[in-house]
mmCIF file of N, CA and C in Angstrom:
data_model
loop_
_atom_site.group_PDB
_atom_site.id
_atom_site.type_symbol
_atom_site.label_atom_id
_atom_site.label_comp_id
_atom_site.label_asym_id
_atom_site.label_seq_id
_atom_site.Cartn_x
_atom_site.Cartn_y
_atom_site.Cartn_z
ATOM 1 N N SER P 1 -21.083 -29.445 -63.091
ATOM 2 C CA SER P 1 -20.685 -28.067 -62.630
ATOM 3 C C SER P 1 -20.544 -27.008 -63.773
ATOM 4 N N PRO P 2 -21.212 -25.841 -63.633
ATOM 5 C CA PRO P 2 -21.299 -24.955 -64.719
ATOM 6 C C PRO P 2 -19.779 -24.508 -65.145
ATOM 7 N N CYS P 3 -18.831 -24.760 -64.324
ATOM 8 C CA CYS P 3 -17.433 -24.323 -64.533
ATOM 9 C C CYS P 3 -16.635 -25.403 -65.001
ATOM 10 N N GLY P 4 -16.243 -25.359 -66.253
ATOM 11 C CA GLY P 4 -15.434 -26.540 -66.878
ATOM 12 C C GLY P 4 -14.157 -26.775 -66.033
ATOM 13 N N ALA P 5 -13.533 -25.756 -65.337
ATOM 14 C CA ALA P 5 -12.347 -25.919 -64.624
ATOM 15 C C ALA P 5 -12.613 -26.656 -63.322
ATOM 16 N N GLY P 6 -13.795 -26.814 -62.805
ATOM 17 C CA GLY P 6 -13.980 -27.445 -61.537
ATOM 18 C C GLY P 6 -13.822 -26.558 -60.380
ATOM 19 N N LEU P 7 -13.926 -25.272 -60.548
ATOM 20 C CA LEU P 7 -13.347 -24.405 -59.533
ATOM 21 C C LEU P 7 -14.235 -24.253 -58.376
ATOM 22 N N PRO P 8 -15.499 -24.513 -58.444
ATOM 23 C CA PRO P 8 -16.332 -24.630 -57.177
ATOM 24 C C PRO P 8 -15.714 -25.574 -55.977
ATOM 25 N N LEU P 9 -14.794 -26.298 -56.347
ATOM 26 C CA LEU P 9 -14.161 -27.290 -55.376
ATOM 27 C C LEU P 9 -13.225 -26.392 -54.519
ATOM 28 N N ALA P 10 -12.602 -25.336 -55.015
ATOM 29 C CA ALA P 10 -11.806 -24.483 -54.402
ATOM 30 C C ALA P 10 -12.604 -23.812 -53.264
ATOM 31 N N LEU P 11 -13.661 -23.215 -53.711
ATOM 32 C CA LEU P 11 -14.482 -22.504 -52.687
ATOM 33 C C LEU P 11 -15.000 -23.403 -51.638
ATOM 34 N N GLY P 12 -15.472 -24.529 -51.862
ATOM 35 C CA GLY P 12 -15.793 -25.606 -51.014
ATOM 36 C C GLY P 12 -14.611 -25.802 -49.999
ATOM 37 N N VAL P 13 -13.493 -26.056 -50.347
ATOM 38 C CA VAL P 13 -12.319 -26.292 -49.426
ATOM 39 C C VAL P 13 -12.147 -25.084 -48.668
ATOM 40 N N VAL P 14 -12.079 -23.923 -49.324
ATOM 41 C CA VAL P 14 -11.828 -22.746 -48.618
ATOM 42 C C VAL P 14 -12.834 -22.495 -47.339
ATOM 43 N N ASN P 15 -14.233 -22.751 -47.743
ATOM 44 C CA ASN P 15 -15.300 -22.429 -46.846
ATOM 45 C C ASN P 15 -15.159 -23.579 -45.597
ATOM 46 N N ALA P 16 -14.574 -24.873 -45.880
ATOM 47 C CA ALA P 16 -14.652 -25.850 -44.986
ATOM 48 C C ALA P 16 -13.415 -25.408 -44.011
ATOM 49 N N CYS P 17 -12.255 -24.912 -44.436
ATOM 50 C CA CYS P 17 -11.231 -24.546 -43.717
ATOM 51 C C CYS P 17 -11.531 -23.409 -42.895
ATOM 52 N N ARG P 18 -12.424 -22.447 -43.419
ATOM 53 C CA ARG P 18 -12.977 -21.281 -42.678
ATOM 54 C C ARG P 18 -13.790 -21.729 -41.421
ATOM 55 N N THR P 19 -14.611 -22.715 -41.614
ATOM 56 C CA THR P 19 -15.537 -23.194 -40.701
ATOM 57 C C THR P 19 -14.748 -23.860 -39.534
ATOM 58 N N GLU P 20 -13.725 -24.514 -39.871
ATOM 59 C CA GLU P 20 -12.667 -25.181 -38.965
ATOM 60 C C GLU P 20 -12.017 -24.137 -38.203
ATOM 61 N N GLY P 21 -12.097 -22.946 -38.450
ATOM 62 C CA GLY P 21 -11.222 -21.841 -37.910
ATOM 63 C C GLY P 21 -9.641 -21.849 -38.267
ATOM 64 N N LEU P 22 -9.439 -22.559 -39.370
ATOM 65 C CA LEU P 22 -8.018 -22.519 -39.779
ATOM 66 C C LEU P 22 -7.591 -21.366 -40.593
ATOM 67 N N LEU P 23 -8.598 -20.379 -40.891
ATOM 68 C CA LEU P 23 -8.094 -19.350 -41.789
ATOM 69 C C LEU P 23 -8.038 -18.054 -40.845
ATOM 70 N N GLY P 24 -7.647 -18.142 -39.751
ATOM 71 C CA GLY P 24 -7.347 -16.986 -38.881
ATOM 72 C C GLY P 24 -8.930 -16.523 -38.098
ATOM 73 N N PRO P 25 -8.786 -15.627 -37.257
ATOM 74 C CA PRO P 25 -9.876 -15.091 -36.475
ATOM 75 C C PRO P 25 -11.002 -14.684 -37.319
ATOM 76 N N LYS P 26 -10.840 -13.871 -38.469
ATOM 77 C CA LYS P 26 -11.856 -13.369 -39.239
ATOM 78 C C LYS P 26 -12.075 -14.422 -40.566
ATOM 79 N N GLY P 27 -11.482 -15.354 -40.624
ATOM 80 C CA GLY P 27 -11.578 -16.339 -41.778
ATOM 81 C C GLY P 27 -11.141 -15.827 -43.161
ATOM 82 N N ASP P 28 -10.077 -14.684 -42.991
ATOM 83 C CA ASP P 28 -9.816 -14.232 -44.299
ATOM 84 C C ASP P 28 -8.365 -14.371 -44.484
ATOM 85 N N GLY P 29 -7.726 -15.325 -43.807
ATOM 86 C CA GLY P 29 -6.275 -15.756 -43.902
ATOM 87 C C GLY P 29 -5.323 -14.854 -43.230
ATOM 88 N N VAL P 30 -5.873 -13.726 -42.568
ATOM 89 C CA VAL P 30 -4.946 -12.761 -41.817
ATOM 90 C C VAL P 30 -4.947 -13.461 -40.360
ATOM 91 N N GLY P 31 -3.677 -13.258 -39.839
ATOM 92 C CA GLY P 31 -3.338 -13.647 -38.543
ATOM 93 C C GLY P 31 -3.382 -15.174 -38.291
ATOM 94 N N MET P 32 -2.969 -16.002 -39.354
ATOM 95 C CA MET P 32 -2.705 -17.328 -39.253
ATOM 96 C C MET P 32 -1.625 -17.803 -38.732
ATOM 97 N N SER P 33 -1.511 -18.850 -37.763
ATOM 98 C CA SER P 33 -0.175 -19.183 -37.307
ATOM 99 C C SER P 33 0.497 -19.938 -38.376
ATOM 100 N N ALA P 34 1.787 -20.150 -38.304
ATOM 101 C CA ALA P 34 2.690 -20.786 -39.206
ATOM 102 C C ALA P 34 2.173 -22.240 -39.465
ATOM 103 N N ALA P 35 1.678 -22.880 -38.304
ATOM 104 C CA ALA P 35 1.169 -24.292 -38.383
ATOM 105 C C ALA P 35 -0.244 -24.401 -39.210
ATOM 106 N N ASP P 36 -1.025 -23.352 -38.954
ATOM 107 C CA ASP P 36 -2.349 -23.279 -39.602
ATOM 108 C C ASP P 36 -2.065 -23.137 -41.133
ATOM 109 N N ARG P 37 -1.056 -22.175 -41.504
ATOM 110 C CA ARG P 37 -0.703 -21.777 -42.890
ATOM 111 C C ARG P 37 -0.413 -23.067 -43.666
ATOM 112 N N LYS P 38 0.714 -23.891 -43.005
ATOM 113 C CA LYS P 38 1.030 -25.107 -43.468
ATOM 114 C C LYS P 38 0.038 -25.992 -43.673
ATOM 115 N N LYS P 39 -0.908 -26.275 -42.702
ATOM 116 C CA LYS P 39 -2.026 -27.114 -42.786
ATOM 117 C C LYS P 39 -3.010 -26.882 -43.923
ATOM 118 N N PHE P 40 -3.376 -25.632 -43.961
ATOM 119 C CA PHE P 40 -4.235 -25.088 -44.970
ATOM 120 C C PHE P 40 -3.627 -25.458 -46.313
ATOM 121 N N LEU P 41 -2.377 -25.092 -46.647
ATOM 122 C CA LEU P 41 -1.810 -25.321 -47.878
ATOM 123 C C LEU P 41 -1.787 -26.790 -48.290
ATOM 124 N N VAL P 42 -1.511 -27.582 -47.369
ATOM 125 C CA VAL P 42 -1.406 -29.057 -47.625
ATOM 126 C C VAL P 42 -2.871 -29.460 -47.872
ATOM 127 N N ILE P 43 -3.903 -29.057 -47.142
ATOM 128 C CA ILE P 43 -5.348 -29.339 -47.475
ATOM 129 C C ILE P 43 -5.664 -28.960 -48.880
ATOM 130 N N TYR P 44 -5.372 -27.569 -49.168
ATOM 131 C CA TYR P 44 -5.787 -27.136 -50.456
ATOM 132 C C TYR P 44 -5.051 -27.604 -51.675
ATOM 133 N N ARG P 45 -3.787 -27.966 -51.450
ATOM 134 C CA ARG P 45 -3.056 -28.715 -52.535
ATOM 135 C C ARG P 45 -3.737 -30.025 -52.829
ATOM 136 N N ASN P 46 -3.958 -30.866 -51.702
ATOM 137 C CA ASN P 46 -4.303 -32.229 -51.905
ATOM 138 C C ASN P 46 -5.794 -32.243 -52.345
ATOM 139 N N LYS P 47 -6.792 -31.497 -51.796
ATOM 140 C CA LYS P 47 -8.078 -31.467 -52.180
ATOM 141 C C LYS P 47 -8.450 -30.735 -53.493
ATOM 142 N N VAL P 48 -7.719 -29.659 -53.727
ATOM 143 C CA VAL P 48 -8.133 -28.730 -54.900
ATOM 144 C C VAL P 48 -7.278 -29.144 -56.076
ATOM 145 N N GLY P 49 -5.952 -29.150 -55.923
ATOM 146 C CA GLY P 49 -4.889 -29.358 -56.959
ATOM 147 C C GLY P 49 -4.803 -28.438 -58.010
ATOM 148 N N PRO P 50 -3.876 -28.449 -58.846
ATOM 149 C CA PRO P 50 -3.640 -27.359 -59.846
ATOM 150 C C PRO P 50 -4.864 -27.115 -60.880
ATOM 151 N N LYS P 51 -5.576 -28.117 -61.202
ATOM 152 C CA LYS P 51 -6.535 -27.924 -62.174
ATOM 153 C C LYS P 51 -7.825 -27.085 -61.683
ATOM 154 N N ALA P 52 -8.024 -27.118 -60.315
ATOM 155 C CA ALA P 52 -9.171 -26.496 -59.775
ATOM 156 C C ALA P 52 -8.976 -25.224 -59.042
ATOM 157 N N ASP P 53 -7.462 -24.913 -59.070
ATOM 158 C CA ASP P 53 -6.922 -23.804 -58.181
ATOM 159 C C ASP P 53 -7.754 -22.484 -58.607
ATOM 160 N N ALA P 54 -7.989 -21.661 -57.675
ATOM 161 C CA ALA P 54 -8.824 -20.356 -57.979
ATOM 162 C C ALA P 54 -8.077 -19.447 -58.869
ATOM 163 N N SER P 55 -6.856 -19.678 -59.061
ATOM 164 C CA SER P 55 -6.188 -18.716 -60.017
ATOM 165 C C SER P 55 -6.515 -19.094 -61.489
ATOM 166 N N ARG P 56 -7.176 -20.298 -61.758
ATOM 167 C CA ARG P 56 -7.499 -20.603 -63.106
ATOM 168 C C ARG P 56 -8.815 -19.878 -63.485
ATOM 169 N N CYS P 57 -9.524 -19.289 -62.684
ATOM 170 C CA CYS P 57 -10.762 -18.679 -63.121
ATOM 171 C C CYS P 57 -10.498 -17.524 -64.092
ATOM 172 N N THR P 58 -11.141 -17.586 -65.167
ATOM 173 C CA THR P 58 -10.978 -16.590 -66.275
ATOM 174 C C THR P 58 -12.042 -15.443 -66.284
ATOM 175 N N GLY P 59 -12.986 -15.610 -65.257
ATOM 176 C CA GLY P 59 -14.022 -14.635 -65.152
ATOM 177 C C GLY P 59 -14.955 -14.528 -66.423
ATOM 178 N N CYS P 60 -15.215 -15.716 -66.950
ATOM 179 C CA CYS P 60 -15.958 -15.858 -68.085
ATOM 180 C C CYS P 60 -17.538 -15.572 -67.777
ATOM 181 N N GLY P 61 -17.894 -15.812 -66.469
ATOM 182 C CA GLY P 61 -19.243 -15.537 -65.936
ATOM 183 C C GLY P 61 -20.353 -16.555 -66.160
ATOM 184 N N ARG P 62 -19.910 -17.814 -66.766
ATOM 185 C CA ARG P 62 -20.939 -18.805 -66.941
ATOM 186 C C ARG P 62 -21.512 -19.363 -65.650
ATOM 187 N N CYS P 63 -20.703 -19.166 -64.612
ATOM 188 C CA CYS P 63 -21.274 -19.722 -63.323
ATOM 189 C C CYS P 63 -22.305 -18.797 -62.768
ATOM 190 N N HIS P 64 -22.198 -17.421 -62.890
ATOM 191 C CA HIS P 64 -22.896 -16.489 -62.148
ATOM 192 C C HIS P 64 -24.536 -16.785 -62.066
ATOM 193 N N PRO P 65 -25.046 -16.864 -63.530
ATOM 194 C CA PRO P 65 -26.661 -17.013 -63.402
ATOM 195 C C PRO P 65 -26.934 -18.357 -62.799
ATOM 196 N N LYS P 66 -25.927 -19.427 -62.846
ATOM 197 C CA LYS P 66 -26.308 -20.672 -62.234
ATOM 198 C C LYS P 66 -26.186 -20.866 -60.755
ATOM 199 N N CYS P 67 -25.613 -19.877 -60.177
ATOM 200 C CA CYS P 67 -25.506 -19.888 -58.658
ATOM 201 C C CYS P 67 -26.692 -19.632 -58.009
ATOM 202 N N PRO P 68 -27.161 -20.639 -57.194
ATOM 203 C CA PRO P 68 -28.557 -20.644 -56.459
ATOM 204 C C PRO P 68 -28.480 -19.470 -55.381
ATOM 205 N N GLN P 69 -27.428 -19.148 -54.917
ATOM 206 C CA GLN P 69 -27.284 -17.962 -53.951
ATOM 207 C C GLN P 69 -26.989 -16.475 -54.633
ATOM 208 N N HIS P 70 -26.851 -16.523 -55.943
ATOM 209 C CA HIS P 70 -26.648 -15.247 -56.727
ATOM 210 C C HIS P 70 -25.313 -14.586 -56.377
ATOM 211 N N ILE P 71 -24.358 -15.310 -55.984
ATOM 212 C CA ILE P 71 -23.053 -14.779 -55.715
ATOM 213 C C ILE P 71 -22.439 -14.549 -56.837
ATOM 214 N N ASP P 72 -21.520 -13.485 -56.841
ATOM 215 C CA ASP P 72 -20.566 -13.059 -57.903
ATOM 216 C C ASP P 72 -19.487 -14.090 -57.750
ATOM 217 N N VAL P 73 -19.619 -15.237 -58.416
ATOM 218 C CA VAL P 73 -18.557 -16.264 -58.264
ATOM 219 C C VAL P 73 -17.148 -15.902 -58.723
ATOM 220 N N ALA P 74 -17.098 -15.248 -59.762
ATOM 221 C CA ALA P 74 -15.713 -14.806 -60.247
ATOM 222 C C ALA P 74 -15.169 -13.883 -59.392
ATOM 223 N N ALA P 75 -15.992 -13.044 -58.640
ATOM 224 C CA ALA P 75 -15.217 -12.105 -57.641
ATOM 225 C C ALA P 75 -14.749 -12.973 -56.515
ATOM 226 N N GLU P 76 -15.616 -13.813 -56.124
ATOM 227 C CA GLU P 76 -15.176 -14.750 -55.052
ATOM 228 C C GLU P 76 -13.964 -15.561 -55.271
ATOM 229 N N PHE P 77 -13.793 -15.901 -56.447
ATOM 230 C CA PHE P 77 -12.573 -16.739 -56.893
ATOM 231 C C PHE P 77 -11.235 -15.802 -56.761
ATOM 232 N N LYS P 78 -11.615 -14.478 -57.230
ATOM 233 C CA LYS P 78 -10.450 -13.438 -57.007
ATOM 234 C C LYS P 78 -10.028 -13.341 -55.644
ATOM 235 N N LYS P 79 -10.928 -13.269 -54.839
ATOM 236 C CA LYS P 79 -10.708 -13.019 -53.381
ATOM 237 C C LYS P 79 -9.983 -14.246 -52.920
ATOM 238 N N VAL P 80 -10.521 -15.347 -53.224
ATOM 239 C CA VAL P 80 -9.783 -16.765 -52.708
ATOM 240 C C VAL P 80 -8.501 -16.804 -53.225
ATOM 241 N N ASN P 81 -8.294 -16.464 -54.444
ATOM 242 C CA ASN P 81 -6.796 -16.576 -55.079
ATOM 243 C C ASN P 81 -5.972 -15.526 -54.253
ATOM 244 N N ALA P 82 -6.401 -14.336 -54.201
ATOM 245 C CA ALA P 82 -5.602 -13.335 -53.445
ATOM 246 C C ALA P 82 -5.174 -13.944 -51.973
ATOM 247 N N MET P 83 -6.147 -14.486 -51.384
ATOM 248 C CA MET P 83 -5.886 -15.049 -50.048
ATOM 249 C C MET P 83 -4.923 -16.166 -50.151
ATOM 250 N N VAL P 84 -5.187 -17.111 -50.915
ATOM 251 C CA VAL P 84 -4.204 -18.353 -51.114
ATOM 252 C C VAL P 84 -2.766 -17.982 -51.415
ATOM 253 N N GLU P 85 -2.695 -16.949 -52.326
ATOM 254 C CA GLU P 85 -1.435 -16.493 -52.656
ATOM 255 C C GLU P 85 -0.662 -15.781 -51.516
ATOM 256 N N ALA P 86 -1.579 -15.039 -50.687
ATOM 257 C CA ALA P 86 -0.857 -14.366 -49.556
ATOM 258 C C ALA P 86 -0.404 -15.335 -48.510
ATOM 259 N N ILE P 87 -1.177 -16.358 -48.417
ATOM 260 C CA ILE P 87 -0.732 -17.458 -47.378
ATOM 261 C C ILE P 87 0.382 -18.218 -47.988
ATOM 262 N N ARG P 88 0.460 -18.467 -49.168
ATOM 263 C CA ARG P 88 1.565 -19.203 -49.836
ATOM 264 C C ARG P 88 2.765 -18.347 -49.617
ATOM 265 N N LYS P 89 2.819 -17.081 -49.766
ATOM 266 C CA LYS P 89 3.974 -16.293 -49.567
ATOM 267 C C LYS P 89 4.183 -15.755 -48.312
ATOM 268 N N GLY P 90 3.383 -16.389 -47.072
ATOM 269 C CA GLY P 90 3.505 -16.107 -45.701
ATOM 270 C C GLY P 90 3.241 -14.604 -45.373
ATOM 271 N N ARG P 91 2.396 -14.047 -46.117
ATOM 272 C CA ARG P 91 2.019 -12.588 -45.895
ATOM 273 C C ARG P 91 0.592 -12.510 -45.140
ATOM 274 N N SER P 92 0.096 -13.637 -44.764
ATOM 275 C CA SER P 92 -1.307 -13.712 -44.146
ATOM 276 C C SER P 92 -1.186 -13.095 -42.788
#
C-alpha cells in the first residue's frame, strides 16, 4: 500500500458497509437507525482499528498518484473521517 498507515482499509470497509445499505439511504451516514449506527461502528472498529482509522490521514499526497481511479484519496479520507465522527456522536 502506498499509505504507510494502511488507510485504504478504512475506505474499503466504508464502501462495503455502503454497499450493504448500512450507511443510510444515500450512503452518507445520514438517516441511519440506531441499530445500524451501532453495527457500523462495531464493524469499523473491528476491521479498521485505530491504526488505520481515517482520522490518521496526514494529507501527505503519496497515495494520490498511485490511485488507479485518480481519486483524491486524502479528500476522501477527510469525508470518511467526518462521517465516522458524526456517526460516533450520534449526529448522523
